[in-house]
Short mmCIF file of N, CA and C in Angstrom, two decimals:
data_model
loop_
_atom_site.label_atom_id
_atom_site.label_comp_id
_atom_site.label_asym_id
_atom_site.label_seq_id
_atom_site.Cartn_x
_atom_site.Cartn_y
_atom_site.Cartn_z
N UNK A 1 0.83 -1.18 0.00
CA UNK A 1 0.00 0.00 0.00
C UNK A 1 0.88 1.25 0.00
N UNK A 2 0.39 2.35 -0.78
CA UNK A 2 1.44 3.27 -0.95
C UNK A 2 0.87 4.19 0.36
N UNK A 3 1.94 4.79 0.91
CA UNK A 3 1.70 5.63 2.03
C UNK A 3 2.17 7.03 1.80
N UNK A 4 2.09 7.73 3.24
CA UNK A 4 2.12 9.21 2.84
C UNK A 4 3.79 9.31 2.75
N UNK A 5 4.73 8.53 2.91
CA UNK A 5 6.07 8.80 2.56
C UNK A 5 6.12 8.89 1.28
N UNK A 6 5.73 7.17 0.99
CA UNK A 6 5.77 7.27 -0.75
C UNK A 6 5.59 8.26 -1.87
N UNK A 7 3.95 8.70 -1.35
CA UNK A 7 3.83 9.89 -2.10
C UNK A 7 4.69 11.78 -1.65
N UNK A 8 5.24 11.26 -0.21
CA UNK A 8 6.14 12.93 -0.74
C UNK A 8 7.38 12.46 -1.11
N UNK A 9 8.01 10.85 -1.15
CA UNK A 9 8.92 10.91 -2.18
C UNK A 9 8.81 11.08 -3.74
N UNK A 10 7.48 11.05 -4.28
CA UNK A 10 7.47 11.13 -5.68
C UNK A 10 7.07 12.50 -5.86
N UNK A 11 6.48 13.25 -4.97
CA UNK A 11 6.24 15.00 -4.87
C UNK A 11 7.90 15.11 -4.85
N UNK A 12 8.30 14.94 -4.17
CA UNK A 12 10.19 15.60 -3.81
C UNK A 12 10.92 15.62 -5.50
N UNK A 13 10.70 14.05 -6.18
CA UNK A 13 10.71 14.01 -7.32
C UNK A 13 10.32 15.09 -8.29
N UNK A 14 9.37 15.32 -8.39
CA UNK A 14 8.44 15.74 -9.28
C UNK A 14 8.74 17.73 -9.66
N UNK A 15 9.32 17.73 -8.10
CA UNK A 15 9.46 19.37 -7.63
C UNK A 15 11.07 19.48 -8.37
N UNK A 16 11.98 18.09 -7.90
CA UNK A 16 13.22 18.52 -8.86
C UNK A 16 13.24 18.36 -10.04
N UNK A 17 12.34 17.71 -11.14
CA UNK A 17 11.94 18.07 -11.90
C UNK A 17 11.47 18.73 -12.68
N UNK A 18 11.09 19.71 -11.64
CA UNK A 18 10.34 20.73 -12.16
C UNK A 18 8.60 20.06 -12.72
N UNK A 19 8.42 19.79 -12.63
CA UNK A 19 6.85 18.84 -13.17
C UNK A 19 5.76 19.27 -12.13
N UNK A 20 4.76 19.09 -12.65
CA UNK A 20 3.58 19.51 -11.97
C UNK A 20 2.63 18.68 -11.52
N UNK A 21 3.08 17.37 -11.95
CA UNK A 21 2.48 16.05 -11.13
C UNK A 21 2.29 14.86 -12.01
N UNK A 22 2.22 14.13 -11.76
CA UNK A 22 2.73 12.76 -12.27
C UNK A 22 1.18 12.29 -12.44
N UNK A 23 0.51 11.90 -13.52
CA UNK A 23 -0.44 11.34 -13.36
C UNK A 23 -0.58 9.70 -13.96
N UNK A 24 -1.02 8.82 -13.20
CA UNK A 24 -1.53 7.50 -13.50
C UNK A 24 -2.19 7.11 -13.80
N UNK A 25 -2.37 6.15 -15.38
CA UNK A 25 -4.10 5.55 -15.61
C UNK A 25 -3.73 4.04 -15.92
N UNK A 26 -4.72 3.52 -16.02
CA UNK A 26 -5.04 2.48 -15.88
C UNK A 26 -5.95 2.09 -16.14
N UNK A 27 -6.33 1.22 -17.81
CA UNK A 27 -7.79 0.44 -17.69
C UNK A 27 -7.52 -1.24 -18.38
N UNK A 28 -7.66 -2.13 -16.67
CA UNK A 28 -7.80 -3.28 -17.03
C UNK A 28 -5.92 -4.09 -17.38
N UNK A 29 -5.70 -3.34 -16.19
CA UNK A 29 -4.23 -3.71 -15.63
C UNK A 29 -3.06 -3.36 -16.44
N UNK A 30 -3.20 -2.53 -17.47
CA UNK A 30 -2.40 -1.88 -18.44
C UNK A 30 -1.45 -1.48 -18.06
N UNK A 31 -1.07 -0.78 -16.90
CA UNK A 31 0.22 -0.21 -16.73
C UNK A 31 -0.03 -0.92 -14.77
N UNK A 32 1.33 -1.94 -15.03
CA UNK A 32 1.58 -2.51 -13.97
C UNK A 32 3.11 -1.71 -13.44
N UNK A 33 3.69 -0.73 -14.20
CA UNK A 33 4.32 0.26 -13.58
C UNK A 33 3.69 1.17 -12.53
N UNK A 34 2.21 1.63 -12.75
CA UNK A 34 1.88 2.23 -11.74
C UNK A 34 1.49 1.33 -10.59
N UNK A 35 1.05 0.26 -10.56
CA UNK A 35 0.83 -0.96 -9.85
C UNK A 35 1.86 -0.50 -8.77
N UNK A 36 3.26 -1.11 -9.13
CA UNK A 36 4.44 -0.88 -8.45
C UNK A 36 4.68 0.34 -7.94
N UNK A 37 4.83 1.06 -8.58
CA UNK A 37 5.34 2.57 -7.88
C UNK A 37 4.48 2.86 -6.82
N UNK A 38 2.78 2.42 -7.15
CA UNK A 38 2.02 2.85 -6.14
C UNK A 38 1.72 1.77 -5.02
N UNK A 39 2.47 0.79 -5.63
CA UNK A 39 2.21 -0.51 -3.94
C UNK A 39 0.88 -0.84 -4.09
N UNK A 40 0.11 -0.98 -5.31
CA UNK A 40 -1.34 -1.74 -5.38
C UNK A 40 -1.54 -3.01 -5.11
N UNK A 41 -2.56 -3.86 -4.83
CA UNK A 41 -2.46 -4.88 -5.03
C UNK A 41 -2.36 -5.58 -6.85
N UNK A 42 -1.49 -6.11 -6.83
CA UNK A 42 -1.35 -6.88 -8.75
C UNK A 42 -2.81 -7.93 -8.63
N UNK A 43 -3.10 -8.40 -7.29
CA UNK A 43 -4.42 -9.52 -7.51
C UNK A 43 -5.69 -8.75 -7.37
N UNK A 44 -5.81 -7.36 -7.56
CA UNK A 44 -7.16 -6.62 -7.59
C UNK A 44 -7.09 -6.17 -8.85
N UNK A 45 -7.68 -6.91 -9.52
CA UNK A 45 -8.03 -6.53 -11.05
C UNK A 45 -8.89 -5.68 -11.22
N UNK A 46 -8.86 -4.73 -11.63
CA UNK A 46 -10.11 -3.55 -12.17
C UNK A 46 -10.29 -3.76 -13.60
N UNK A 47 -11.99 -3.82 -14.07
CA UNK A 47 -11.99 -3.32 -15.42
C UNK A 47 -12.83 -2.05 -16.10
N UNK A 48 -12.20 -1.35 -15.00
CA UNK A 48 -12.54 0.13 -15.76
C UNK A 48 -11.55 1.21 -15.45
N UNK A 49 -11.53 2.04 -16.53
CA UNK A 49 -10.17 3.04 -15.91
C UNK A 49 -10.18 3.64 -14.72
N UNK A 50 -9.00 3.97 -14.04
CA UNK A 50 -8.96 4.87 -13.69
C UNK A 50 -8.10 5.33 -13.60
N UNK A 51 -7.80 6.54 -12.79
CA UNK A 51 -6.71 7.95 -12.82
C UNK A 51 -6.29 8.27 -11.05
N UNK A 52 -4.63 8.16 -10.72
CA UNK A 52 -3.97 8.93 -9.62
C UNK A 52 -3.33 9.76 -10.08
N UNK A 53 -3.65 11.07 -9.51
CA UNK A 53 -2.59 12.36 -10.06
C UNK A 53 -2.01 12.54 -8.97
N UNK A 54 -0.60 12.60 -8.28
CA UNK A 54 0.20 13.08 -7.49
C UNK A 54 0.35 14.40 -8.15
N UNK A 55 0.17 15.50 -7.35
CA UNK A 55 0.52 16.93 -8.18
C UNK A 55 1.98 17.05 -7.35
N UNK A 56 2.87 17.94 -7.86
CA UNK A 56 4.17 18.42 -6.92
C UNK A 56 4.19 19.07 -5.77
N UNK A 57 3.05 19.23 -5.50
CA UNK A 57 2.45 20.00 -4.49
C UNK A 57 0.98 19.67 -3.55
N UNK A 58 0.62 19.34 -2.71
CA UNK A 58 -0.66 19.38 -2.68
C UNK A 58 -1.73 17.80 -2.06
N UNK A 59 -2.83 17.47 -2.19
CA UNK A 59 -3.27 16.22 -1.93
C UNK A 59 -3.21 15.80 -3.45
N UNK A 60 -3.07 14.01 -3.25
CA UNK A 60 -3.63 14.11 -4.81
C UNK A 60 -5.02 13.85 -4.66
N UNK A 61 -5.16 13.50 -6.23
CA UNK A 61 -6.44 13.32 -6.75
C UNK A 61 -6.77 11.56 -7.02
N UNK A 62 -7.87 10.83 -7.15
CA UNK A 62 -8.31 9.66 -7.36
C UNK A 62 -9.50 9.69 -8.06
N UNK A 63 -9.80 9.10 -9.54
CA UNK A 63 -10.71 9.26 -10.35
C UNK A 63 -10.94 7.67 -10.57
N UNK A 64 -11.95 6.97 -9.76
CA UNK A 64 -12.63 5.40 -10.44
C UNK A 64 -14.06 5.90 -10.73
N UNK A 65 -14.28 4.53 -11.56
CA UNK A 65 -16.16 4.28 -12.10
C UNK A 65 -16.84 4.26 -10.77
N UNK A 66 -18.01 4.55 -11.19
CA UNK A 66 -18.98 4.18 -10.06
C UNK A 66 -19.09 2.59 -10.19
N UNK A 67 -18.72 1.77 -10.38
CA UNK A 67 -19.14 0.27 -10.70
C UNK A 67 -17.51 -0.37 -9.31
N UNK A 68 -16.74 0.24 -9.86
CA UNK A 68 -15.36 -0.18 -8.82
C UNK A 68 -14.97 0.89 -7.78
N UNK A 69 -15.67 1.66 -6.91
CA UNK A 69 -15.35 2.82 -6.20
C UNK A 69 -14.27 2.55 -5.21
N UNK A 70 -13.78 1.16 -5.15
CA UNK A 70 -12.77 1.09 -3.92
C UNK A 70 -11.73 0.91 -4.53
N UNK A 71 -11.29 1.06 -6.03
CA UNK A 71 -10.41 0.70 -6.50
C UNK A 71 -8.88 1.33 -6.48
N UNK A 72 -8.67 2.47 -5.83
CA UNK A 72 -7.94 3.16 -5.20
C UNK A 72 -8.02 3.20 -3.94
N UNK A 73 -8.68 3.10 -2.71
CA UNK A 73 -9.12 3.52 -1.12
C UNK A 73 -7.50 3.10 -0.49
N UNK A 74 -6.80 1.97 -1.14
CA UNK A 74 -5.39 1.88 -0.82
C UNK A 74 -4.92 3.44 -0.54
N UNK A 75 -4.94 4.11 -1.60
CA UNK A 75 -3.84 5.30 -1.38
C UNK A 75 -4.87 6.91 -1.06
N UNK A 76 -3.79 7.69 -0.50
CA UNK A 76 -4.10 8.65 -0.27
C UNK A 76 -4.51 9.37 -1.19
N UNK A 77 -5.67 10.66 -1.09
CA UNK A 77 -5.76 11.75 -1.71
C UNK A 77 -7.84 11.74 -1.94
N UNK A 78 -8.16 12.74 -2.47
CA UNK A 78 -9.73 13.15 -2.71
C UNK A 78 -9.96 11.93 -3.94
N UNK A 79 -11.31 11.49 -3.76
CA UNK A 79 -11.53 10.64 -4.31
C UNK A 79 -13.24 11.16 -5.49
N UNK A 80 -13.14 11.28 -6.60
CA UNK A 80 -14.28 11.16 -7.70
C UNK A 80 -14.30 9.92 -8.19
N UNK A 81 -15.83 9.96 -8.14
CA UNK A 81 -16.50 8.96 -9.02
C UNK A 81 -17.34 9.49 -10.25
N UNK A 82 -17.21 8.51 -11.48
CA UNK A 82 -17.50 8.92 -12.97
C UNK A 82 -18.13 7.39 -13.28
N UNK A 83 -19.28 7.97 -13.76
CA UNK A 83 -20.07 6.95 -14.83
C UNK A 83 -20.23 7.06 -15.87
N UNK A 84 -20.98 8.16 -16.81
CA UNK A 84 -20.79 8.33 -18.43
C UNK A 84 -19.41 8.90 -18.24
N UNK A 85 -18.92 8.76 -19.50
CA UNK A 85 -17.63 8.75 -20.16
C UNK A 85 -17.30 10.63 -19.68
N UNK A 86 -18.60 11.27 -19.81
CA UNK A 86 -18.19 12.70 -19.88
C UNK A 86 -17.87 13.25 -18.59
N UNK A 87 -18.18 12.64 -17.22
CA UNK A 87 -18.38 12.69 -16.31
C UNK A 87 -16.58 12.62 -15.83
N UNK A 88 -16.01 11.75 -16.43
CA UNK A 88 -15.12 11.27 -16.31
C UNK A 88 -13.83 12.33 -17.25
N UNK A 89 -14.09 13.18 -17.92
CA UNK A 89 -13.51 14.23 -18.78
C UNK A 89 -13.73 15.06 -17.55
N UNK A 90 -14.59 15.67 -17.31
CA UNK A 90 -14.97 16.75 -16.32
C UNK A 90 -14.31 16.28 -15.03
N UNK A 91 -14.29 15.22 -14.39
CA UNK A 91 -13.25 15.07 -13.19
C UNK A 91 -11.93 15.01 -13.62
N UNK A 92 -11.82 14.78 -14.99
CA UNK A 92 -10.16 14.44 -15.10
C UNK A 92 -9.80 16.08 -15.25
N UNK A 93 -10.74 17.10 -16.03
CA UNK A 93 -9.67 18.31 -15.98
C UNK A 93 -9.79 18.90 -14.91
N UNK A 94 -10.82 18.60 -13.84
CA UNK A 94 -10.80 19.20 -12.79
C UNK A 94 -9.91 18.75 -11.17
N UNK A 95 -9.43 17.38 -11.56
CA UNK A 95 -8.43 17.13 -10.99
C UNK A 95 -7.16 17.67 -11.31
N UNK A 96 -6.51 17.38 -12.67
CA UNK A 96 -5.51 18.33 -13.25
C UNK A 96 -4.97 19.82 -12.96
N UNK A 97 -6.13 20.42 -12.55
CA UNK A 97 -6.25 21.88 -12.00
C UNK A 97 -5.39 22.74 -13.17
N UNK A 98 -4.73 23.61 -12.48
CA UNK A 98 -3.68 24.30 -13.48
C UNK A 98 -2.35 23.47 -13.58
N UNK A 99 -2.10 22.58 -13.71
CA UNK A 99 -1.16 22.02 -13.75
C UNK A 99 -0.74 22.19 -15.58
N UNK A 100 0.46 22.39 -15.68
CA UNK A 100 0.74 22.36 -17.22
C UNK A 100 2.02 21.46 -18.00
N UNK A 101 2.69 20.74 -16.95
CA UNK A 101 3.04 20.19 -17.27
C UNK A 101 3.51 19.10 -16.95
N UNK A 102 3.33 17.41 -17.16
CA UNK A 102 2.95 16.27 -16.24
C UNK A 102 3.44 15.14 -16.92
N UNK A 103 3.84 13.97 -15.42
CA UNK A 103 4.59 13.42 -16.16
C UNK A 103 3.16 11.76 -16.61
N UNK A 104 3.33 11.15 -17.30
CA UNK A 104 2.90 9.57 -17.83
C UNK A 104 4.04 9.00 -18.11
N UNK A 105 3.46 7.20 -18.17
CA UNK A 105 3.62 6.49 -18.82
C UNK A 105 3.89 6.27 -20.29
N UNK A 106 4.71 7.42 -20.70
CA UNK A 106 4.45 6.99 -22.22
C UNK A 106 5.77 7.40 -23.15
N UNK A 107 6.09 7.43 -24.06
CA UNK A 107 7.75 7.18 -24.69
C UNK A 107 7.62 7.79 -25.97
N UNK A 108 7.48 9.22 -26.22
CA UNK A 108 8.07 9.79 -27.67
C UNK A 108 8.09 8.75 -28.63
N UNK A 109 7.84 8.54 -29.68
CA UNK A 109 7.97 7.89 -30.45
C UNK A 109 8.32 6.54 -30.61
N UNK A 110 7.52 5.80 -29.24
CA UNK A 110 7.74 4.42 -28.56
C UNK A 110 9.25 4.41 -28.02
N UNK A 111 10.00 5.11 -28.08
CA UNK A 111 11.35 4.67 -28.09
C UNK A 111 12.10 3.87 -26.67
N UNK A 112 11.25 3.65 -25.92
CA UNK A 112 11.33 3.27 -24.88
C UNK A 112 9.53 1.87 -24.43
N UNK A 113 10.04 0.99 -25.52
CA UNK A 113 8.40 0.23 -25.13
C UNK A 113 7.89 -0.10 -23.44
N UNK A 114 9.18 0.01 -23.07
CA UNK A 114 8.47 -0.70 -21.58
C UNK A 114 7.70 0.54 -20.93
N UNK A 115 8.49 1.99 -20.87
CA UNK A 115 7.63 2.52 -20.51
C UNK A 115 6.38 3.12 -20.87
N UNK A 116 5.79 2.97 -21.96
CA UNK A 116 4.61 3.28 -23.15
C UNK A 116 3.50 2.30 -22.54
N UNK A 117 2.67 2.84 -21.64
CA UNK A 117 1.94 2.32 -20.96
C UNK A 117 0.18 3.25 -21.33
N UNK A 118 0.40 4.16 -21.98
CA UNK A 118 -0.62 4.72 -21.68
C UNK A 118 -1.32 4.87 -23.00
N UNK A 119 -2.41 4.84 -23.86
CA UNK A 119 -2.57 4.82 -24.94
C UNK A 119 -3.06 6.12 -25.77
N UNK A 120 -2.43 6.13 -27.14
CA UNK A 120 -2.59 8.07 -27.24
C UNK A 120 -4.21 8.42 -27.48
N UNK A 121 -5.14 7.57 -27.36
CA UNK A 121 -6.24 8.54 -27.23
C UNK A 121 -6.21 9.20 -25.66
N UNK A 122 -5.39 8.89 -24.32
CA UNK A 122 -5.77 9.46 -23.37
C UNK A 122 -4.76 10.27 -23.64
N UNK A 123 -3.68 10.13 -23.98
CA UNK A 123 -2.72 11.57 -23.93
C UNK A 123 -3.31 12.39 -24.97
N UNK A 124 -4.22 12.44 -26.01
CA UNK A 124 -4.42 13.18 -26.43
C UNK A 124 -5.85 13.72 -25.72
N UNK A 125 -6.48 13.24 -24.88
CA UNK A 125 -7.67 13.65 -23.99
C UNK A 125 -6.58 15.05 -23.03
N UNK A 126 -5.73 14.26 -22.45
CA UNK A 126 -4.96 15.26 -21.38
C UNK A 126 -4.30 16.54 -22.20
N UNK A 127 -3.77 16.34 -23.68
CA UNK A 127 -3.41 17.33 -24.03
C UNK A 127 -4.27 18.22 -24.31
N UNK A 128 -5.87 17.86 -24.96
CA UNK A 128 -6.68 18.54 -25.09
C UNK A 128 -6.79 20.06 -23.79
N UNK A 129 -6.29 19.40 -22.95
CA UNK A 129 -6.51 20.12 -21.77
C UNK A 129 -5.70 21.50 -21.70
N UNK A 130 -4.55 21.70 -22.63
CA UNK A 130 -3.73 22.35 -23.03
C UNK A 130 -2.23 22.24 -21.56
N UNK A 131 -1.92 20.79 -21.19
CA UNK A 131 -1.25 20.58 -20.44
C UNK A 131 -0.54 19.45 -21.58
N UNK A 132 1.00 20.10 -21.27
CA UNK A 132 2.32 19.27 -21.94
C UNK A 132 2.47 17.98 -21.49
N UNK A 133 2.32 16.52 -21.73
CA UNK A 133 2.32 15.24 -21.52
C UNK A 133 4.14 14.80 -21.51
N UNK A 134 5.01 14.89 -20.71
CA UNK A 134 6.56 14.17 -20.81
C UNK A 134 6.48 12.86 -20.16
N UNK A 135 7.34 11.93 -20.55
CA UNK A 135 7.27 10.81 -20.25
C UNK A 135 8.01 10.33 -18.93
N UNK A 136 7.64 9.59 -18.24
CA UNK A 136 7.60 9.19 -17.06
C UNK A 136 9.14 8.70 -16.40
N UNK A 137 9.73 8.03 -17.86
CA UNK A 137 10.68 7.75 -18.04
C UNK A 137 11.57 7.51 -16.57
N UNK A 138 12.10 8.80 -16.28
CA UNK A 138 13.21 9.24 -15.58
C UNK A 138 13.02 8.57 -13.64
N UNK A 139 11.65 9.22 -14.22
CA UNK A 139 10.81 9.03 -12.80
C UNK A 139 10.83 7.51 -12.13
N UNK A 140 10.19 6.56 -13.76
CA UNK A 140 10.08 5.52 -13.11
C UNK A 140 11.42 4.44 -12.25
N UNK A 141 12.57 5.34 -13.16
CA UNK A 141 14.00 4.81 -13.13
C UNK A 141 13.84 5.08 -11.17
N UNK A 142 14.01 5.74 -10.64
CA UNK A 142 14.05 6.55 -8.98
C UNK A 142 13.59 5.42 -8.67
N UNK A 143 12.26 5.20 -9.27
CA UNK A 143 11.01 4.33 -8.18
C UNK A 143 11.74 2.86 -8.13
N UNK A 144 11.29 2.80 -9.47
CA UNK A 144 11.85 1.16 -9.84
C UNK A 144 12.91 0.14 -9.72
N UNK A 145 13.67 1.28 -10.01
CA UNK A 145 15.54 0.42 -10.33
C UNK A 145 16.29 0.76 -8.97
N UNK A 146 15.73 0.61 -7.90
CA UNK A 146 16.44 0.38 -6.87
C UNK A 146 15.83 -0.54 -6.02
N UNK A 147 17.30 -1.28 -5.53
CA UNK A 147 17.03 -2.14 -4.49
C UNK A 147 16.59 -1.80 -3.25
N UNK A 148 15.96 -2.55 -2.19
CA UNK A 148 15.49 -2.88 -0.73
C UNK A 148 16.82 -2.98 -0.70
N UNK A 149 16.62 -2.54 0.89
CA UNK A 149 17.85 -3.38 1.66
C UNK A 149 17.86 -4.78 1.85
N UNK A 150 16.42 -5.08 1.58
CA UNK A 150 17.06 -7.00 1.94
C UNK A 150 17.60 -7.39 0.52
N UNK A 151 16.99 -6.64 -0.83
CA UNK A 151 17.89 -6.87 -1.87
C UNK A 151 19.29 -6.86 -2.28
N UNK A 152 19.91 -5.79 -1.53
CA UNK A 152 21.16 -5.36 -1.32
C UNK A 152 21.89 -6.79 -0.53
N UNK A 153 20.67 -6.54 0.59
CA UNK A 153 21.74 -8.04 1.26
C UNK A 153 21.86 -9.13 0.57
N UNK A 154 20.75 -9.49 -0.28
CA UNK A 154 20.61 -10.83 -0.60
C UNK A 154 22.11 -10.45 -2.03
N UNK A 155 22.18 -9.73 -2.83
CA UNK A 155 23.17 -9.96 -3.18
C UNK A 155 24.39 -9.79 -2.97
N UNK A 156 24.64 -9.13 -1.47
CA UNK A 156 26.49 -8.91 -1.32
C UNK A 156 26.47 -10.32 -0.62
N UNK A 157 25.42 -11.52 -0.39
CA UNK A 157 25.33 -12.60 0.23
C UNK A 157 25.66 -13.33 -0.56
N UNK A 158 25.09 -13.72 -2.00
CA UNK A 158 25.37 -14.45 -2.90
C UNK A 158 26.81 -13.48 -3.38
N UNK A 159 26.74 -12.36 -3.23
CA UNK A 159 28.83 -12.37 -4.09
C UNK A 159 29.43 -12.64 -3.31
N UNK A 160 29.50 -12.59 -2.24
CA UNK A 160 30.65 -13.66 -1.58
C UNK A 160 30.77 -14.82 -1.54
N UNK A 161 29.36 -15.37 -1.73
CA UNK A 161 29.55 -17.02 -1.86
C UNK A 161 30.34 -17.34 -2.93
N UNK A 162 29.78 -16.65 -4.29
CA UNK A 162 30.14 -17.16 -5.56
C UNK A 162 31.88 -16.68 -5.39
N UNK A 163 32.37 -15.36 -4.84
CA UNK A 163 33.84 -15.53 -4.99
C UNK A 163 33.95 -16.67 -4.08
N UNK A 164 33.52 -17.24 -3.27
CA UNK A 164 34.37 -18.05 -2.37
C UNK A 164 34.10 -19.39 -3.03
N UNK A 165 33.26 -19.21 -4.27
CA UNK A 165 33.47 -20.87 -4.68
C UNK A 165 34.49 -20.63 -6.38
N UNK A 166 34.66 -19.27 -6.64
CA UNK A 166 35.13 -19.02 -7.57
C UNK A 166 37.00 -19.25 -7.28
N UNK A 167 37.18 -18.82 -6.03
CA UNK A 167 38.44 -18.78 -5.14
C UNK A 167 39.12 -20.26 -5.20
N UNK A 168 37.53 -21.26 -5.11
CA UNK A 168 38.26 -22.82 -4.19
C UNK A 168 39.50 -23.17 -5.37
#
């Protein structure tokens, strides 16, 4: 479960960045990057979108269907619910606020497939908004590509074994 550290380490992020908040979607387990970064459960399947905006500043925001309303209650921040599609435009720019420029899931010209998580009819919904879409890229590197400390241990555990059988 992501907690209130988690999210002011990805605000702390976001501020040296310069970025205005990181937003997350998701419909029907599509981006299991946000899964991770946000400490979801991977065995709570949702099949309808939804949206976490961490802004660089601030509470975030939580946008599910009315059909899955607990599908965020894991993490912090104000929570909307959307049933027609338009309902769901109107909470997304009104979560967004003035924010203008934000990071996704998604990779310039694919050039990066793993992180291309998000599909361009929603980046082009968010750009509509007249907010700049950059890719998550950098971000997810912080979250992702570091070890736990029990990871750390578990491998200065196995390199010593292996020199000491590399040694015999």
């Amino acid at each position: 479960m992501a907690n209130e550290g988690n999210i002011a380490s990805i605000q702390e992020a976001l501020q040296q960045d310069k970025l205005d908040g990181w937003l997350f979607y998701s419909f029907r387990g599509s981006d299991p990057i946000a899964e991770n970064i946000l400490r979801l459960d991977h065995a709570k399947f949702t099949t309808r979108r939804w949206f976490y905006f961490v802004p660089a500043r601030g509470t975030p925001g939580k946008i599910v269907h009315a059909i899955e309303t607990g599908a965020l209650d894991s993490l912090p921040g104000d929570k909307r619910v959307y049933l027609p599609w338009q309902q769901l435009h109107q909470h997304l720019r009104e979560t967004l606020g003035s924010a203008k420029k934000i990071a996704m899931q998604y990779s310039p010209l694919n050039t990066i497939p793993y992180i291309s998580r998000v599909d361009a009819g929603t980046i082009e919904l968010v750009r509509s908004y007249g907010i700049e879409v950059v890719s998550s890229a950098d971000l997810v590197q912080v979250f992702e590509a570091v070890w736990s400390d029990e990871q750390l241990e578990s491998h200065l555990y196995a390199a010593k074994h292996m020199r000491e059988i590399v040694d015999e």
